[in-house]
Short mmCIF file of C-alpha atoms in Angstrom, two decimals:
data_model
loop_
_atom_site.label_atom_id
_atom_site.label_comp_id
_atom_site.label_asym_id
_atom_site.label_seq_id
_atom_site.Cartn_x
_atom_site.Cartn_y
_atom_site.Cartn_z
CA MET A 21 -31.47 -11.46 23.55
CA ASP A 22 -27.98 -11.23 22.05
CA ARG A 23 -27.59 -11.18 18.72
CA GLU A 24 -25.43 -13.92 17.21
CA LEU A 25 -22.18 -12.82 15.97
CA PRO A 26 -20.85 -13.76 12.52
CA GLN A 27 -18.18 -16.37 12.09
CA PRO A 28 -15.58 -16.66 9.22
CA ASP A 29 -16.58 -19.41 6.95
CA ARG A 30 -14.32 -22.50 7.83
CA GLU A 31 -14.20 -23.97 4.43
CA ARG A 32 -12.62 -20.69 2.72
CA LEU A 33 -10.51 -20.07 5.53
CA SER A 34 -9.16 -23.75 5.70
CA ALA A 35 -8.97 -23.58 1.91
CA LEU A 36 -6.97 -20.34 2.06
CA THR A 37 -4.45 -21.57 4.62
CA ALA A 38 -4.00 -24.86 3.03
CA LEU A 39 -3.04 -22.93 -0.45
CA VAL A 40 -0.40 -20.85 1.26
CA VAL A 41 1.05 -23.65 3.22
CA LEU A 42 1.34 -25.61 -0.24
CA ALA A 43 3.20 -22.55 -1.70
CA TYR A 44 5.56 -22.61 1.22
CA GLY A 45 6.03 -26.42 0.64
CA LEU A 46 6.77 -25.93 -3.14
CA ILE A 47 9.82 -23.90 -1.90
CA ARG A 48 11.44 -27.12 -0.86
CA ILE A 49 10.12 -29.39 -3.61
CA VAL A 50 10.07 -27.60 -6.86
CA VAL A 51 13.37 -26.37 -8.50
CA LEU A 52 12.31 -23.34 -11.21
CA PRO A 53 15.26 -22.18 -13.54
CA SER A 54 16.28 -18.77 -11.92
CA VAL A 55 16.14 -15.93 -14.48
CA ALA A 56 18.72 -12.98 -13.72
CA VAL A 57 17.55 -9.31 -14.97
CA ARG A 58 19.95 -6.67 -15.42
CA PHE A 59 18.97 -2.99 -16.07
CA GLY A 60 20.55 0.65 -15.19
CA ALA A 61 18.79 2.99 -13.07
CA LEU A 62 20.41 6.19 -11.87
CA GLY A 63 23.58 5.44 -13.27
CA ILE A 64 23.54 2.25 -11.10
CA ILE A 65 23.57 -1.44 -12.43
CA VAL A 66 20.93 -3.25 -10.93
CA GLN A 67 20.62 -7.16 -10.85
CA LEU A 68 17.29 -9.01 -9.91
CA ASN A 69 17.41 -12.87 -9.36
CA PHE A 70 13.81 -14.37 -9.90
CA ASP A 71 14.28 -17.90 -8.46
CA THR A 72 12.17 -20.58 -6.87
CA GLN A 73 11.82 -18.81 -3.30
CA PHE A 74 10.95 -15.43 -4.94
CA VAL A 75 8.11 -16.94 -7.42
CA MET A 76 6.70 -19.00 -4.37
CA LEU A 77 6.68 -16.21 -1.59
CA THR A 78 5.22 -13.72 -4.29
CA LEU A 79 2.43 -16.51 -4.89
CA ALA A 80 1.57 -17.19 -1.31
CA ALA A 81 1.63 -13.13 -0.77
CA ALA A 82 -0.89 -12.80 -3.44
CA LEU A 83 -2.91 -15.92 -2.31
CA ALA A 84 -3.30 -14.39 1.10
CA ALA A 85 -4.39 -11.03 0.01
CA SER A 86 -6.99 -12.27 -2.45
CA GLY A 87 -8.11 -15.05 -0.23
CA ALA A 88 -8.73 -12.29 2.80
CA ASP A 89 -10.77 -10.58 0.30
CA TRP A 90 -12.55 -13.39 -0.71
CA LEU A 91 -13.22 -14.58 2.98
CA ILE A 92 -14.39 -10.58 4.32
CA ARG A 93 -17.00 -10.84 1.14
CA SER A 94 -18.76 -13.91 3.32
CA HIS A 95 -19.49 -11.30 5.89
CA PRO A 96 -23.22 -10.43 6.49
CA GLY A 97 -22.27 -6.94 7.14
CA PHE A 98 -19.85 -6.45 4.24
CA GLU A 99 -20.83 -3.98 1.47
CA ASP A 100 -20.54 -6.06 -1.57
CA THR A 101 -18.84 -4.30 -4.48
CA ASN A 102 -17.04 -5.18 -7.50
CA ALA A 103 -13.80 -4.00 -6.62
CA PRO A 104 -11.51 -5.85 -3.91
CA ASP A 105 -11.24 -4.33 -0.68
CA ILE A 106 -7.70 -3.31 -0.35
CA ASP A 107 -7.59 -2.32 3.12
CA HIS A 108 -8.41 -5.96 4.34
CA MET A 109 -5.69 -7.24 1.86
CA ILE A 110 -2.42 -5.66 3.17
CA VAL A 111 -1.85 -7.28 6.44
CA PRO A 112 -2.67 -10.83 5.26
CA GLY A 113 -0.24 -10.26 2.22
CA LEU A 114 2.54 -8.84 4.42
CA ALA A 115 2.22 -11.59 7.10
CA ALA A 116 2.32 -14.22 4.17
CA LEU A 117 5.18 -12.83 2.48
CA GLY A 118 7.08 -12.16 5.79
CA LEU A 119 6.49 -15.34 7.38
CA GLY A 120 7.28 -17.41 4.45
CA ALA A 121 10.41 -15.71 4.12
CA ILE A 122 11.64 -16.53 7.63
CA LEU A 123 9.97 -20.16 7.17
CA ALA A 124 12.21 -20.66 4.16
CA ARG A 125 15.58 -20.06 5.82
CA VAL A 126 14.47 -22.76 8.74
CA PRO A 127 16.58 -25.79 8.01
CA ALA A 128 14.38 -29.07 7.62
CA GLY A 129 13.77 -30.83 11.18
CA ILE A 130 11.69 -30.12 14.19
CA GLY A 131 12.30 -26.43 13.87
CA LEU A 132 10.50 -26.66 10.65
CA TRP A 133 7.27 -28.08 11.84
CA LEU A 134 7.17 -26.07 14.72
CA GLY A 135 7.66 -22.92 12.75
CA LEU A 136 5.03 -24.04 10.36
CA ALA A 137 2.64 -24.35 13.04
CA LEU A 138 3.04 -20.88 14.39
CA THR A 139 3.00 -19.43 11.10
CA VAL A 140 -0.42 -20.94 10.38
CA GLY A 141 -1.64 -19.95 13.50
CA LEU A 142 -0.50 -16.30 13.01
CA LEU A 143 -1.86 -16.23 9.53
CA VAL A 144 -5.42 -17.32 10.53
CA SER A 145 -5.41 -14.94 13.52
CA VAL A 146 -4.76 -12.11 10.72
CA LEU A 147 -7.36 -13.31 8.46
CA VAL A 148 -9.87 -13.72 11.61
CA ALA A 149 -9.04 -10.54 13.23
CA GLU A 150 -9.87 -8.63 9.70
CA TYR A 151 -13.20 -10.54 9.53
CA VAL A 152 -13.86 -9.35 12.64
CA VAL A 153 -13.33 -5.61 12.35
CA VAL A 154 -15.58 -5.72 9.03
CA ASP A 155 -18.29 -4.71 11.66
CA PRO A 156 -17.82 -1.72 14.07
CA LEU A 157 -20.43 -2.94 16.02
CA ASP A 158 -19.10 -6.16 16.88
CA PRO A 159 -18.20 -6.68 20.29
CA ARG A 160 -15.17 -8.39 19.51
CA ARG A 161 -13.56 -5.74 17.11
CA ASP A 162 -11.66 -3.77 19.64
CA ILE A 163 -9.65 -7.12 20.71
CA ALA A 164 -9.48 -8.04 17.19
CA ALA A 165 -8.07 -4.40 16.28
CA VAL A 166 -5.70 -4.56 19.21
CA GLY A 167 -4.21 -8.08 17.94
CA LEU A 168 -4.05 -6.99 14.09
CA SER A 169 -2.32 -3.77 15.08
CA SER A 170 0.28 -5.69 17.17
CA LEU A 171 1.05 -8.41 14.66
CA SER A 172 1.03 -5.37 11.67
CA ILE A 173 3.78 -3.57 13.88
CA LEU A 174 5.77 -6.48 14.48
CA LEU A 175 5.78 -7.49 10.57
CA LEU A 176 6.79 -3.93 9.66
CA ALA A 177 9.58 -4.21 11.94
CA GLY A 178 10.50 -7.67 10.24
CA ALA A 179 10.06 -5.90 7.05
CA PHE A 180 12.53 -2.88 7.83
CA PHE A 181 15.15 -5.48 8.96
CA ALA A 182 15.10 -7.23 6.00
CA ILE A 183 15.48 -4.41 3.71
CA ARG A 184 18.27 -3.26 5.72
CA GLY A 185 19.81 -6.74 5.81
CA LEU A 186 19.72 -6.90 1.92
CA GLY A 187 22.28 -4.03 1.72
CA LEU A 188 20.47 -1.90 -0.61
CA ARG A 189 21.40 1.23 -1.78
CA ALA A 190 19.73 3.91 0.13
CA VAL A 191 18.20 4.91 -3.48
CA PHE A 192 16.11 1.51 -3.63
CA ALA A 193 15.89 0.95 0.13
CA ILE A 194 13.91 4.29 1.02
CA PRO A 195 11.11 3.64 -1.41
CA LEU A 196 10.86 0.32 -0.02
CA ILE A 197 10.34 1.63 3.55
CA LEU A 198 8.17 4.49 2.76
CA VAL A 199 5.77 2.02 0.81
CA ALA A 200 5.74 -0.48 3.67
CA ALA A 201 5.07 2.20 6.28
CA TRP A 202 2.58 4.10 4.02
CA ALA A 203 0.64 0.68 3.58
CA VAL A 204 0.67 -0.57 7.32
CA ALA A 205 -0.03 2.89 8.38
CA GLY A 206 -3.04 3.33 6.19
CA ARG A 207 -4.52 0.02 7.22
CA LEU A 208 -4.36 0.51 10.94
CA LEU A 209 -5.56 4.01 10.75
CA THR A 210 -8.43 2.99 8.92
CA LEU A 211 -9.62 1.00 12.06
CA ALA A 212 -10.14 4.62 13.87
CA THR A 213 -10.34 7.37 11.12
CA PRO A 214 -12.18 7.98 8.00
CA ARG A 215 -10.78 6.11 5.09
CA GLY A 216 -9.67 9.12 3.17
CA GLN A 217 -8.01 11.00 5.90
CA ALA A 218 -6.16 7.95 6.85
CA TRP A 219 -4.43 7.32 3.72
CA LEU A 220 -3.45 10.82 3.10
CA GLN A 221 -2.20 10.99 6.98
CA ALA A 222 -0.49 7.28 6.35
CA GLY A 223 1.08 9.05 3.29
CA VAL A 224 2.82 11.82 5.30
CA LEU A 225 3.92 9.53 7.86
CA GLY A 226 5.79 7.37 5.23
CA VAL A 227 7.71 10.28 3.63
CA LEU A 228 8.49 11.25 7.62
CA THR A 229 9.69 7.81 8.33
CA SER A 230 11.46 7.46 4.95
CA GLN A 231 13.15 10.85 6.03
CA VAL A 232 14.39 9.30 9.10
CA ALA A 233 15.55 6.22 7.17
CA TRP A 234 17.49 8.28 4.99
CA GLY A 235 19.45 9.69 7.73
CA LEU A 236 19.84 6.35 9.53
CA HIS A 237 21.09 4.85 6.08
CA TYR A 238 24.64 6.65 6.45
CA TRP A 239 25.03 6.42 10.31
CA ARG A 240 26.67 3.55 11.66
CA VAL A 241 23.72 1.73 13.13
CA ASN A 242 23.20 -2.13 12.80
CA PRO A 243 20.13 -3.49 11.09
CA VAL A 244 18.05 -4.00 14.52
CA GLN A 245 18.82 -0.52 15.62
CA GLU A 246 17.41 0.99 12.40
CA ALA A 247 14.28 -1.26 12.39
CA LEU A 248 13.66 -0.26 15.80
CA VAL A 249 13.79 3.35 15.33
CA LEU A 250 11.72 3.34 12.31
CA THR A 251 9.26 1.17 13.71
CA LEU A 252 8.92 3.57 16.80
CA VAL A 253 8.45 6.20 14.45
CA VAL A 254 5.62 4.50 12.53
CA TYR A 255 4.17 3.64 15.99
CA LEU A 256 3.90 6.76 17.62
CA GLY A 257 2.72 8.39 14.35
CA ILE A 258 0.07 5.79 14.05
CA ASN A 259 -1.10 6.44 17.69
CA LEU A 260 -0.44 10.18 17.75
CA ILE A 261 -2.87 10.65 14.94
CA THR A 262 -5.39 8.34 16.22
CA VAL A 263 -5.78 10.08 19.63
CA HIS A 264 -5.85 13.70 17.54
CA PHE A 265 -8.62 12.63 15.66
CA THR A 266 -10.68 11.13 18.70
CA GLY A 267 -10.00 14.35 20.78
CA ARG A 268 -8.09 12.49 23.50
CA LEU A 269 -4.42 14.31 22.87
CA SER A 270 -4.06 15.07 26.53
CA PRO A 271 -0.75 15.97 28.32
CA SER A 272 -1.09 12.68 30.10
CA ARG A 273 -1.00 11.21 26.11
CA TRP A 274 2.08 13.17 25.62
CA LEU A 275 3.72 11.88 28.86
CA GLU A 276 3.05 8.26 27.73
CA PHE A 277 4.53 8.49 24.31
CA GLY A 278 7.17 10.35 25.41
CA ALA A 279 8.05 7.49 27.78
CA ILE A 280 7.68 5.00 24.98
CA ALA A 281 9.91 7.07 22.90
CA ALA A 282 12.59 7.31 25.46
CA LEU A 283 12.35 3.77 26.19
CA GLY A 284 12.66 2.73 22.47
CA LEU A 285 15.63 4.98 21.70
CA THR A 286 17.43 3.75 25.02
CA THR A 287 16.78 0.20 23.61
CA ALA A 288 18.43 1.01 20.32
CA ILE A 289 21.42 2.72 21.89
CA LEU A 290 21.88 -0.41 24.24
CA LEU A 291 21.96 -2.83 20.97
CA ALA A 292 25.03 -1.05 19.47
#
């Protein structure tokens, strides 16, 4: 007799989604006083503006991250601990932040409603996928892991594009790229490798990605090209580490990764 597969708590999932959507809606309704903070760093004057959008998007990301931990704890296979499970909080938080930032730029109208529906669908998909991958014996885990990985890579590409689009100096942009690559790579590697090794290897991959970003920062490449190349580095790094750990790094795999790298670099060049 087949066992009954666990399902996410609908009340928790609905409440969490509603709170995140509410935070998005408040961006267009609430007007908070803008606060500008200036300070010197490495001989450079830096100004940070804290406005309504910044506050609400930060709130949405925090809600999604902490809510993911709340949802995961309802899984019967979850090992209950007092400490939050950081691994399951990364992608939902990044998704809420990135999707909300895009949604905030959409003008009012039918496009906004369609964008909101798509955002909710993607956010719910991420939360459900995080719930399913808790149990390594769940027959749905492989599909959920593929979906989670695909969306994570897409969000990471958007993060790289946004960082370059902000026009930050390299001394500020590179650390952000390092942290983003480390966080996403670490989360995805924990799906197939031991947690301790995953985060260590993700850190090395993050440093490698930041070094590539440092070189691209001074080249005449547009934000789309840079985001594509950096995402390609992270994607190939994650897959190389995974197949090496599982002992499946065969010549055919090298050929596959080489073809992906060639296709990605060709696309980046054509976008010039």
